[in-house]
mmCIF file of N, CA and C in Angstrom:
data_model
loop_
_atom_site.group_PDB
_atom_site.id
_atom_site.type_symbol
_atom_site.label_atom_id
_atom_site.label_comp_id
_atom_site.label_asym_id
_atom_site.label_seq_id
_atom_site.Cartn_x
_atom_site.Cartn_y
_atom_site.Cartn_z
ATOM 1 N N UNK A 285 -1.569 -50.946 -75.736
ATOM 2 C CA UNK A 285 -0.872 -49.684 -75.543
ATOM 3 C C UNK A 285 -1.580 -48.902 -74.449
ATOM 4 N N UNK A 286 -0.827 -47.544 -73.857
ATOM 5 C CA UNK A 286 -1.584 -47.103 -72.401
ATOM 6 C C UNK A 286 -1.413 -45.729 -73.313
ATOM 7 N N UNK A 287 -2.418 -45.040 -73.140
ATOM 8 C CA UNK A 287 -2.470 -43.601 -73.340
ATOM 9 C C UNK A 287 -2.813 -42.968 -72.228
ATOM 10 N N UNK A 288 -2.609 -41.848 -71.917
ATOM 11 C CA UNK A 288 -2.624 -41.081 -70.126
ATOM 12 C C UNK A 288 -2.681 -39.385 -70.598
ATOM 13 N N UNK A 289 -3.528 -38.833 -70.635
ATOM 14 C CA UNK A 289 -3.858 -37.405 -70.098
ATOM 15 C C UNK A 289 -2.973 -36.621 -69.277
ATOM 16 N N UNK A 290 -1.934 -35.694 -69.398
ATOM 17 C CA UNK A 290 -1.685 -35.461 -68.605
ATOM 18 C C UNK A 290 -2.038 -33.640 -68.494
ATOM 19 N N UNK A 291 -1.872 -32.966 -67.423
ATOM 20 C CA UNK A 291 -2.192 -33.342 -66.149
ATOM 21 C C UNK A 291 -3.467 -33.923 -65.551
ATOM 22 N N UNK A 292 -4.066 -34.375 -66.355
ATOM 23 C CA UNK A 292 -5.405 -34.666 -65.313
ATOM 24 C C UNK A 292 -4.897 -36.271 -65.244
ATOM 25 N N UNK A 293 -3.999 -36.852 -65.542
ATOM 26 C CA UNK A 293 -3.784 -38.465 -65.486
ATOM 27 C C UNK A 293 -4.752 -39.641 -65.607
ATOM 28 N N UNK A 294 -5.667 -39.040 -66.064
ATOM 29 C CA UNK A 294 -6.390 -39.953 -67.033
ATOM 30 C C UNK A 294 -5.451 -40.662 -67.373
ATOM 31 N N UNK A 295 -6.097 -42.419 -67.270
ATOM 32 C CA UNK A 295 -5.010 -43.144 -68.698
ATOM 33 C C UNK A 295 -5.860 -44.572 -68.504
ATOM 34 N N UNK A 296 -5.666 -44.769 -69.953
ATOM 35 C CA UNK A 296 -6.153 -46.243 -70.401
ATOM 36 C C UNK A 296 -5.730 -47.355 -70.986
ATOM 37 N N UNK A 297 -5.967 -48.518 -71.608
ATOM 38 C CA UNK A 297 -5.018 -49.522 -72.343
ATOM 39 C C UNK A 297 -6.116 -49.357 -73.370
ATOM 40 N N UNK A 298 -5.630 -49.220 -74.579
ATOM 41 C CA UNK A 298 -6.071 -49.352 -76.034
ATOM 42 C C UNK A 298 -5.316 -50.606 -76.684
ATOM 43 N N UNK A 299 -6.444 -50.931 -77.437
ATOM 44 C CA UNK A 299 -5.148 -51.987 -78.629
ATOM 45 C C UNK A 299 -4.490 -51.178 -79.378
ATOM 46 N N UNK A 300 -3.286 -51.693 -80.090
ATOM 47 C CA UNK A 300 -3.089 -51.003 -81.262
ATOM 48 C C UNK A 300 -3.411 -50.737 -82.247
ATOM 49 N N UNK A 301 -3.421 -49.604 -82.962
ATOM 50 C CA UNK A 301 -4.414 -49.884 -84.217
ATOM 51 C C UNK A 301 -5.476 -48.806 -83.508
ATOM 52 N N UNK A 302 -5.522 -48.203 -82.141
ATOM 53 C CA UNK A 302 -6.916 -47.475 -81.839
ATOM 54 C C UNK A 302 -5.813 -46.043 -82.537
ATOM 55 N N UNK A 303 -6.867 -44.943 -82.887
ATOM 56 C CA UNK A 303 -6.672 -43.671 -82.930
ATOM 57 C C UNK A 303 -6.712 -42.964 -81.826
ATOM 58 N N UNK A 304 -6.328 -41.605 -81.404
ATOM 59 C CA UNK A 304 -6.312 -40.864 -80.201
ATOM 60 C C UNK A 304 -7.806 -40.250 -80.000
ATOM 61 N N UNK A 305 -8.407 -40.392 -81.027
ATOM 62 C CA UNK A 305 -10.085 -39.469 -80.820
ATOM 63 C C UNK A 305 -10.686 -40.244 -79.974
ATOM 64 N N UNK A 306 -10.493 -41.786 -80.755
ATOM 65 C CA UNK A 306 -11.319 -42.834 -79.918
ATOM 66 C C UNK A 306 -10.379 -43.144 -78.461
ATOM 67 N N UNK A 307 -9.539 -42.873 -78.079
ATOM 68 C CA UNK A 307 -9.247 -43.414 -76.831
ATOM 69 C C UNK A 307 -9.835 -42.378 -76.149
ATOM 70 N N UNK A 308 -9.584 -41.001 -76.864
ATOM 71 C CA UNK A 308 -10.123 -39.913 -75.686
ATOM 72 C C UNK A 308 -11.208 -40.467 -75.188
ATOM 73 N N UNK A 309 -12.383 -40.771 -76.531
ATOM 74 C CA UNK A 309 -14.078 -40.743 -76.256
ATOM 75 C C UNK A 309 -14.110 -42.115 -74.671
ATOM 76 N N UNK A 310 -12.945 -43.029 -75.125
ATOM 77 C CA UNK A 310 -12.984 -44.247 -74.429
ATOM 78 C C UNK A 310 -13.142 -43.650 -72.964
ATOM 79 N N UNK A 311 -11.771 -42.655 -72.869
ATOM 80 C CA UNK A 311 -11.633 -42.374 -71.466
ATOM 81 C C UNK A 311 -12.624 -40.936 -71.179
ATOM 82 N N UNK A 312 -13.069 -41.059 -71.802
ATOM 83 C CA UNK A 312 -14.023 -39.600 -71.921
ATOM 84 C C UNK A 312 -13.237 -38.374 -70.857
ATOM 85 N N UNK A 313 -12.033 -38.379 -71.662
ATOM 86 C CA UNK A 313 -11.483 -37.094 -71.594
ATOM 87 C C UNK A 313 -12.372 -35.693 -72.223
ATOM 88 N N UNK A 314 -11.768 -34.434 -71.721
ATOM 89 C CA UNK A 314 -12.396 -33.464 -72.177
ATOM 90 C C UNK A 314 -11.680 -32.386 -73.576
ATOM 91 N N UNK A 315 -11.428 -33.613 -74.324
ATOM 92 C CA UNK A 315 -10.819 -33.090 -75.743
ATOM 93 C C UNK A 315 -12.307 -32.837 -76.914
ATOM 94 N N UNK A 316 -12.101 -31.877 -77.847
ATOM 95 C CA UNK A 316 -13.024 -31.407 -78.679
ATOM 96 C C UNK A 316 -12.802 -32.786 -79.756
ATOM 97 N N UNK A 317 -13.991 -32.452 -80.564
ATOM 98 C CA UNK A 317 -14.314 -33.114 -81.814
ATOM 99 C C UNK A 317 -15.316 -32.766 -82.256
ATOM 100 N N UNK A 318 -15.387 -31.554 -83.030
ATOM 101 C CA UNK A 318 -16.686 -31.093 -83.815
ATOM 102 C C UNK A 318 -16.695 -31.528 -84.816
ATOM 103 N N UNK A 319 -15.819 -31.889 -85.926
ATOM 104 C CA UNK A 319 -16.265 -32.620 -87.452
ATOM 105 C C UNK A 319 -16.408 -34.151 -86.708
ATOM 106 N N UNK A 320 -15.979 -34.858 -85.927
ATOM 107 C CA UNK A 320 -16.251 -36.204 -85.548
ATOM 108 C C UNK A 320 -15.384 -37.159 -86.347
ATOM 109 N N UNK A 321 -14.276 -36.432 -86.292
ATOM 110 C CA UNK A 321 -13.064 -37.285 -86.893
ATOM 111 C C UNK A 321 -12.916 -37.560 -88.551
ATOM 112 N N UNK A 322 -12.948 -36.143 -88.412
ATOM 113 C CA UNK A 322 -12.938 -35.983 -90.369
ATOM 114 C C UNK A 322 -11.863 -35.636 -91.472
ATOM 115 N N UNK A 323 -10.944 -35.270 -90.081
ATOM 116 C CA UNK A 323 -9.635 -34.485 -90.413
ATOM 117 C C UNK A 323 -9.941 -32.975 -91.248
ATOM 118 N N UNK A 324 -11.181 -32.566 -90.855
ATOM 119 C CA UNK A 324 -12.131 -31.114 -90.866
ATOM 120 C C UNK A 324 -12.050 -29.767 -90.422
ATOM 121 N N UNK A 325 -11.361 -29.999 -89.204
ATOM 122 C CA UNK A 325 -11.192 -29.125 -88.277
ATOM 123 C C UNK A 325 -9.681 -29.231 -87.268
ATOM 124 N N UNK A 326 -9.670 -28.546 -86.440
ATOM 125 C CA UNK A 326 -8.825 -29.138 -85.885
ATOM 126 C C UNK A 326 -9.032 -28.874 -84.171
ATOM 127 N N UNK A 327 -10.255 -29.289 -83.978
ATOM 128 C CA UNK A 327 -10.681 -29.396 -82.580
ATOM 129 C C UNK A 327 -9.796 -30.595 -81.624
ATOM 130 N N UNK A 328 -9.899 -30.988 -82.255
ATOM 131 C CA UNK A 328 -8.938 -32.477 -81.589
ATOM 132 C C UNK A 328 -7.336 -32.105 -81.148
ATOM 133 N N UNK A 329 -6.864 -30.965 -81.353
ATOM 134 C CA UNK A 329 -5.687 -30.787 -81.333
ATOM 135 C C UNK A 329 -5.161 -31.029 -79.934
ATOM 136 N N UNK A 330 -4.001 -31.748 -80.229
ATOM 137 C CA UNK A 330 -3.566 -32.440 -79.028
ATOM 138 C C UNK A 330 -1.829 -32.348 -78.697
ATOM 139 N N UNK A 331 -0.747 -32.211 -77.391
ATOM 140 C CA UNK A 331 0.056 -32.051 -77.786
ATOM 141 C C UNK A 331 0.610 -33.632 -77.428
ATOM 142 N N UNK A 332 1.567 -33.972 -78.181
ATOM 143 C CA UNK A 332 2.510 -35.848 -77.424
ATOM 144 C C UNK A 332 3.377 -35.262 -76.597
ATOM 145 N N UNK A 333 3.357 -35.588 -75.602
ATOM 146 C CA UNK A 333 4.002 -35.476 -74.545
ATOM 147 C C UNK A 333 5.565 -36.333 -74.537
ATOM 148 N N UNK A 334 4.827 -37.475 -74.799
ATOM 149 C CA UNK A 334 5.577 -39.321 -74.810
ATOM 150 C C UNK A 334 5.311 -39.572 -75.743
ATOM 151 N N UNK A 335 5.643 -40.318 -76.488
ATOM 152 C CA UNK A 335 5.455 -41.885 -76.775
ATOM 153 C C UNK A 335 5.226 -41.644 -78.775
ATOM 154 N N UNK A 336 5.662 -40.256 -79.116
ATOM 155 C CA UNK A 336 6.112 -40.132 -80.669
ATOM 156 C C UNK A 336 6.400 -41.141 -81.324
ATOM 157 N N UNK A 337 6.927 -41.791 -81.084
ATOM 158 C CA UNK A 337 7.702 -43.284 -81.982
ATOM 159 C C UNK A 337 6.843 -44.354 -82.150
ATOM 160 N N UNK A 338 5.728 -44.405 -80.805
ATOM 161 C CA UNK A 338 4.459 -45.203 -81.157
ATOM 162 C C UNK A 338 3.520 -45.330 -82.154
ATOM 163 N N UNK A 339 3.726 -43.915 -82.384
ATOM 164 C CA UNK A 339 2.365 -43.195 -83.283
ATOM 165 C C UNK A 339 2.959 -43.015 -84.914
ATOM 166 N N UNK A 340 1.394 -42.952 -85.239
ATOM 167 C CA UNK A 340 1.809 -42.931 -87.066
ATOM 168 C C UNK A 340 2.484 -41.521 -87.455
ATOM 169 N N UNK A 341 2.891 -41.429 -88.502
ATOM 170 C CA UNK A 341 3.391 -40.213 -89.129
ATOM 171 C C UNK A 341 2.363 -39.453 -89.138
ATOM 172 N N UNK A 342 2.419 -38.054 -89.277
ATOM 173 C CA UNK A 342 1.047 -37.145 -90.054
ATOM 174 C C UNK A 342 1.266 -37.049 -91.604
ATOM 175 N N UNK A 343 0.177 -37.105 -91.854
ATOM 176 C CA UNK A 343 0.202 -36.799 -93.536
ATOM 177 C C UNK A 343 0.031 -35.550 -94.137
ATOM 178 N N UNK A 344 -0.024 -35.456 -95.164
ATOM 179 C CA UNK A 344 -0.206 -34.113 -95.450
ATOM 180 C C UNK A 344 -1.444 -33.673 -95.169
ATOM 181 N N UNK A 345 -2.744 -34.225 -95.186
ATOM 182 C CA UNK A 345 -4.161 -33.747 -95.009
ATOM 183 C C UNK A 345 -3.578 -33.073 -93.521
ATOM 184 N N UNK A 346 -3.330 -33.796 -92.469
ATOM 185 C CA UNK A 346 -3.345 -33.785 -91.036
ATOM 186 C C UNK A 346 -2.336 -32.346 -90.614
ATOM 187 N N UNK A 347 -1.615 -32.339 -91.511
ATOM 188 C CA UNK A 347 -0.607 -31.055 -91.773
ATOM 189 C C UNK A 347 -1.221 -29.913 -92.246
ATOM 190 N N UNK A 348 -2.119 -30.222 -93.236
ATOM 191 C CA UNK A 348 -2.321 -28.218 -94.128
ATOM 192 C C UNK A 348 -4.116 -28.399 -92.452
ATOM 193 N N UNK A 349 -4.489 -29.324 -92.158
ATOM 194 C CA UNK A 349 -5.442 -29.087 -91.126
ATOM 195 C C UNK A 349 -5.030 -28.193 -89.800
ATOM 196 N N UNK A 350 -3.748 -28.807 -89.503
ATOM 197 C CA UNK A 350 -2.922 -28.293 -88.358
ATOM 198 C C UNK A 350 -2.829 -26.728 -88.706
ATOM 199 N N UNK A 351 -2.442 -26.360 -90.047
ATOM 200 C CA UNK A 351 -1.764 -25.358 -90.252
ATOM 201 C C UNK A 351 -3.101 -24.090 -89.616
ATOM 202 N N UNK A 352 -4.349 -24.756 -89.871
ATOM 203 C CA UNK A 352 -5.483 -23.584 -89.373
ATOM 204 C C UNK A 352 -5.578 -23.131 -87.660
ATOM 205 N N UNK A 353 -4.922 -24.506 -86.799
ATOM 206 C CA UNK A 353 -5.432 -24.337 -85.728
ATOM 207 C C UNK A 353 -4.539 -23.238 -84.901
ATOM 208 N N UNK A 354 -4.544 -23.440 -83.992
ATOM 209 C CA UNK A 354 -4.415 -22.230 -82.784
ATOM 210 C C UNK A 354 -3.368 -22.928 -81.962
ATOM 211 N N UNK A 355 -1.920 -22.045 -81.514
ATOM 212 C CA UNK A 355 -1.154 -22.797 -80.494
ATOM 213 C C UNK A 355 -0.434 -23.963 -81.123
ATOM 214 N N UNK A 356 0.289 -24.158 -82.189
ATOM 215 C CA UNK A 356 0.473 -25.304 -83.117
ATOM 216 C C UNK A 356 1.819 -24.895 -82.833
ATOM 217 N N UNK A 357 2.390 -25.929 -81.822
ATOM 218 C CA UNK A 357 3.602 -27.030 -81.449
ATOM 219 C C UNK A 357 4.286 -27.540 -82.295
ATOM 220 N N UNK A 358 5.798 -28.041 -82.013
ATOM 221 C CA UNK A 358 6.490 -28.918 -82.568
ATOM 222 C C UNK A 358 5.547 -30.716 -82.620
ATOM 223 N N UNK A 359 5.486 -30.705 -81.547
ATOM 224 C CA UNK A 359 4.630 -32.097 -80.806
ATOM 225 C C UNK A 359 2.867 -32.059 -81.354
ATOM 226 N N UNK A 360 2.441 -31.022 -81.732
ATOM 227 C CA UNK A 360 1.211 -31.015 -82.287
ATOM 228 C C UNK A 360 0.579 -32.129 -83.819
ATOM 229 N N UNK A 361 -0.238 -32.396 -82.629
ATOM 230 C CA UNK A 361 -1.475 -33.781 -83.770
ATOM 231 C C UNK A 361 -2.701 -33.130 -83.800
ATOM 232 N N UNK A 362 -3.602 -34.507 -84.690
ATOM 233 C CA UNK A 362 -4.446 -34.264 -84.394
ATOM 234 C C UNK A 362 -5.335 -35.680 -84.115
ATOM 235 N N UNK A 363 -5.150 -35.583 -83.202
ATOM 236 C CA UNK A 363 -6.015 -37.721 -82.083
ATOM 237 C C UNK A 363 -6.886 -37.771 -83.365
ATOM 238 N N UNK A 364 -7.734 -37.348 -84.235
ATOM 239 C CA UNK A 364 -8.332 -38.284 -85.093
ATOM 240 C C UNK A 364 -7.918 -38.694 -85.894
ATOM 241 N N UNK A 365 -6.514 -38.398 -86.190
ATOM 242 C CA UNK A 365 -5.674 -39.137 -87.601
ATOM 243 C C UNK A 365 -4.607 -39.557 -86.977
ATOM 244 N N UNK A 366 -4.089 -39.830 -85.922
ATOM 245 C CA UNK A 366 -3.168 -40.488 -85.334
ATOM 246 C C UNK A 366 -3.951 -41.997 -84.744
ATOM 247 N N UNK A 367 -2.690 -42.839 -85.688
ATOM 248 C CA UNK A 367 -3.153 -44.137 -84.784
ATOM 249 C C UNK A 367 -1.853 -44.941 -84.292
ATOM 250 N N UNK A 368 -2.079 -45.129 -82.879
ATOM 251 C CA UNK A 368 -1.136 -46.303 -82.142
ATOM 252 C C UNK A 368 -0.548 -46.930 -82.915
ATOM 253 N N UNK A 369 0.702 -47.769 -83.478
ATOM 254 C CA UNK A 369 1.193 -48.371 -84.061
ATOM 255 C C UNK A 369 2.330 -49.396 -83.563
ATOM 256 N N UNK A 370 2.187 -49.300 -82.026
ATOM 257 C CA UNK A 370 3.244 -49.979 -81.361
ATOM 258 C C UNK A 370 2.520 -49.822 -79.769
ATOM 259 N N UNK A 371 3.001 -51.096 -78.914
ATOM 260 C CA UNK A 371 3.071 -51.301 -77.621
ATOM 261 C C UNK A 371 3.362 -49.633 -76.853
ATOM 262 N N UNK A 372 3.354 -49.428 -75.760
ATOM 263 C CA UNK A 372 4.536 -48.603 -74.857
ATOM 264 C C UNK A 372 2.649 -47.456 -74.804
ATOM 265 N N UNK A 373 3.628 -46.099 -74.285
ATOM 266 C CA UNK A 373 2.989 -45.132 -72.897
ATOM 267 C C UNK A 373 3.092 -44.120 -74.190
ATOM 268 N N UNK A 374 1.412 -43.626 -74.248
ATOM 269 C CA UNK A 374 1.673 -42.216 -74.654
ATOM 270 C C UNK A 374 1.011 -41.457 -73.491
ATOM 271 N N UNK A 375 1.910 -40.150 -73.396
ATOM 272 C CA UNK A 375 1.273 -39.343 -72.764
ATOM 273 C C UNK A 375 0.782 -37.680 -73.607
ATOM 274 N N UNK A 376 -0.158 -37.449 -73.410
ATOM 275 C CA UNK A 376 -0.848 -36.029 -74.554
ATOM 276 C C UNK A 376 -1.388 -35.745 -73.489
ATOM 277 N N UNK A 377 -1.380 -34.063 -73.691
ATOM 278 C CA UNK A 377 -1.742 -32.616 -73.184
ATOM 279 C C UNK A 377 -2.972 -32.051 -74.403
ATOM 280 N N UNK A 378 -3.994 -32.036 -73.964
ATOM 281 C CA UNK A 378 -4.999 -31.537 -74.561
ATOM 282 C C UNK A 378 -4.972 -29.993 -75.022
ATOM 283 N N UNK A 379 -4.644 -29.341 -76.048
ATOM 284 C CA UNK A 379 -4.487 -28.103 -76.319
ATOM 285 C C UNK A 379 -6.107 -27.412 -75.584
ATOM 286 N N UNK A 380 -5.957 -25.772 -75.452
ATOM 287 C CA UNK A 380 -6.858 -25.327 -74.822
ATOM 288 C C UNK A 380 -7.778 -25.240 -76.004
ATOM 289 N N UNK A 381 -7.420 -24.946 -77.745
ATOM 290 C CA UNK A 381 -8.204 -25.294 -78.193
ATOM 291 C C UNK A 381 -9.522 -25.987 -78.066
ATOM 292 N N UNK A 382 -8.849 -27.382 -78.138
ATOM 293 C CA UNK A 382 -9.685 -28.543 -77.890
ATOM 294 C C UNK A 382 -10.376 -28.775 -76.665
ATOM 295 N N UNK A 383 -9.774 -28.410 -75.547
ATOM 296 C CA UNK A 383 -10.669 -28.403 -74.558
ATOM 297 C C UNK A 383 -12.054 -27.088 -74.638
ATOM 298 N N UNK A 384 -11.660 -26.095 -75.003
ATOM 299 C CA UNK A 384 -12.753 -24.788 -75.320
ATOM 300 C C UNK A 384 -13.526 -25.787 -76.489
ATOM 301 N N UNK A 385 -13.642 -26.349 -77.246
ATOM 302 C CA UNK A 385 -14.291 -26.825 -78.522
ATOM 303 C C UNK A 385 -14.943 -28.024 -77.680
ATOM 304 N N UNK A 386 -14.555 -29.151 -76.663
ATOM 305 C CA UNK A 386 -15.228 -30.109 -75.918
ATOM 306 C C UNK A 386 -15.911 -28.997 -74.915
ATOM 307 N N UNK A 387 -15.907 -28.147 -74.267
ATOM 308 C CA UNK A 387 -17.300 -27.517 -73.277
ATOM 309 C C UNK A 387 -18.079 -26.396 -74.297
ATOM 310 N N UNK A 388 -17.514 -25.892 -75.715
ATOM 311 C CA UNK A 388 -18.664 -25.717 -76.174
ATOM 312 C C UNK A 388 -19.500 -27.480 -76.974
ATOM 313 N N UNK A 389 -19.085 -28.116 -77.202
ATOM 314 C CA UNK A 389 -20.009 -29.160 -77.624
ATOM 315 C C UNK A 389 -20.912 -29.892 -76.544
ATOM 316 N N UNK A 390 -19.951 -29.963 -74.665
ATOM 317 C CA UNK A 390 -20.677 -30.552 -73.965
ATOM 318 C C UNK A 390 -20.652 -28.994 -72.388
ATOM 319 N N UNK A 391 -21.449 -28.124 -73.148
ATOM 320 C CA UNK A 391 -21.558 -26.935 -71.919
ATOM 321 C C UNK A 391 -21.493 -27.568 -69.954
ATOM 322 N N UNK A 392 -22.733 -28.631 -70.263
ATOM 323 C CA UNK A 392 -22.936 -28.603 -68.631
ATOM 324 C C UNK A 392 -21.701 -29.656 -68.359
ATOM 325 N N UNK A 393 -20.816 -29.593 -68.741
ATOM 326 C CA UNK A 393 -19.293 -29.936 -68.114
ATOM 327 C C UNK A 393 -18.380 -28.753 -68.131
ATOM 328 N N UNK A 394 -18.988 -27.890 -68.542
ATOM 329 C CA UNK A 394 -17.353 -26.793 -68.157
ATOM 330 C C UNK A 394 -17.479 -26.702 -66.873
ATOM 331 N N UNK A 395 -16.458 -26.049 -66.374
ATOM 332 C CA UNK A 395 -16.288 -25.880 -65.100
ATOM 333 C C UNK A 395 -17.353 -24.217 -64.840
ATOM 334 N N UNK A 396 -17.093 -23.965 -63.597
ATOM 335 C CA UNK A 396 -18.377 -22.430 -63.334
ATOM 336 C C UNK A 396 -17.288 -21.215 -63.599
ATOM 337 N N UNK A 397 -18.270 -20.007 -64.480
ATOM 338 C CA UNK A 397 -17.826 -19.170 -64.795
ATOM 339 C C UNK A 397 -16.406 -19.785 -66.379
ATOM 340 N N UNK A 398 -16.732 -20.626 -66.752
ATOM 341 C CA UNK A 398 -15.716 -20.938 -67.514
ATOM 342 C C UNK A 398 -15.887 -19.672 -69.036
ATOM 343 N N UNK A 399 -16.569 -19.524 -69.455
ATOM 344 C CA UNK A 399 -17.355 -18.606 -70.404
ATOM 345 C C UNK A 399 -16.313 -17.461 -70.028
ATOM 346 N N UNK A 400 -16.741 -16.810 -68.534
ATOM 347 C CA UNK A 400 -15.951 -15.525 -68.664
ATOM 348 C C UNK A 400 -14.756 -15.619 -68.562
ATOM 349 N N UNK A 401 -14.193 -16.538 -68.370
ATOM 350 C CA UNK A 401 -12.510 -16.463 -67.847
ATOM 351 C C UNK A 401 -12.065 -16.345 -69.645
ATOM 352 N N UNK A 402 -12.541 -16.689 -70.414
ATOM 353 C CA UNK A 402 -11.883 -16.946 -72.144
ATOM 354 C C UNK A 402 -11.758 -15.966 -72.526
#
């Protein structure tokens, strides 16, 4: 399967069967993960762009988790409880959440002045 970042167009081939946390880490996109894929938080929040029909259902854990986060979409997951389940193209938009939750976990990657612009 190809998963792709968009806009930054990142994209990779995963098998099926990978989750979206681990493809991020694969492509070391700049998506959050502070519980480390616990279905804990909802740093990971991600939007599907494409490729819905690929991916597993959400469950209820992945649902009352969603319900805490910030900016929560029709299209809203969360990459550590979503797994590939078919061939074909996903494309996901990294909520700003998750990107603010990946440069506080990895600072000397934000971009300059990123702190004050929030």
């Amino acid at each position: 399967a190809k998963v792709r970042w968009v806009p930054e167009g990142i994209e990779i081939d995963v098998p099926v069967g990978t989750d979206l946390r681990t493809a991020s880490k694969e492509a070391h996109s700049q998506q959050g993960d502070a519980c480390g894929g616990k279905c804990a938080c909802s740093t990971c929040h991600v939007y599907v762009v494409k490729g819905k029909e690929l991916l597993s259902e959400a469950d209820e854990d992945e649902e009352d988790t969603l319900d805490k986060g910030f900016d929560i979409r029709i299209n809203s997951r969360l990459a550590c409880q979503v797994r590939i389940e078919r061939e074909g193209l996903v494309e996901l938009e990294i909520s700003r959440e998750s990107r603010e939750a990946f440069f506080n976990e990895h600072p000397d990657e934000a971009p300059p002045g990123w702190r004050e612009k929030r």
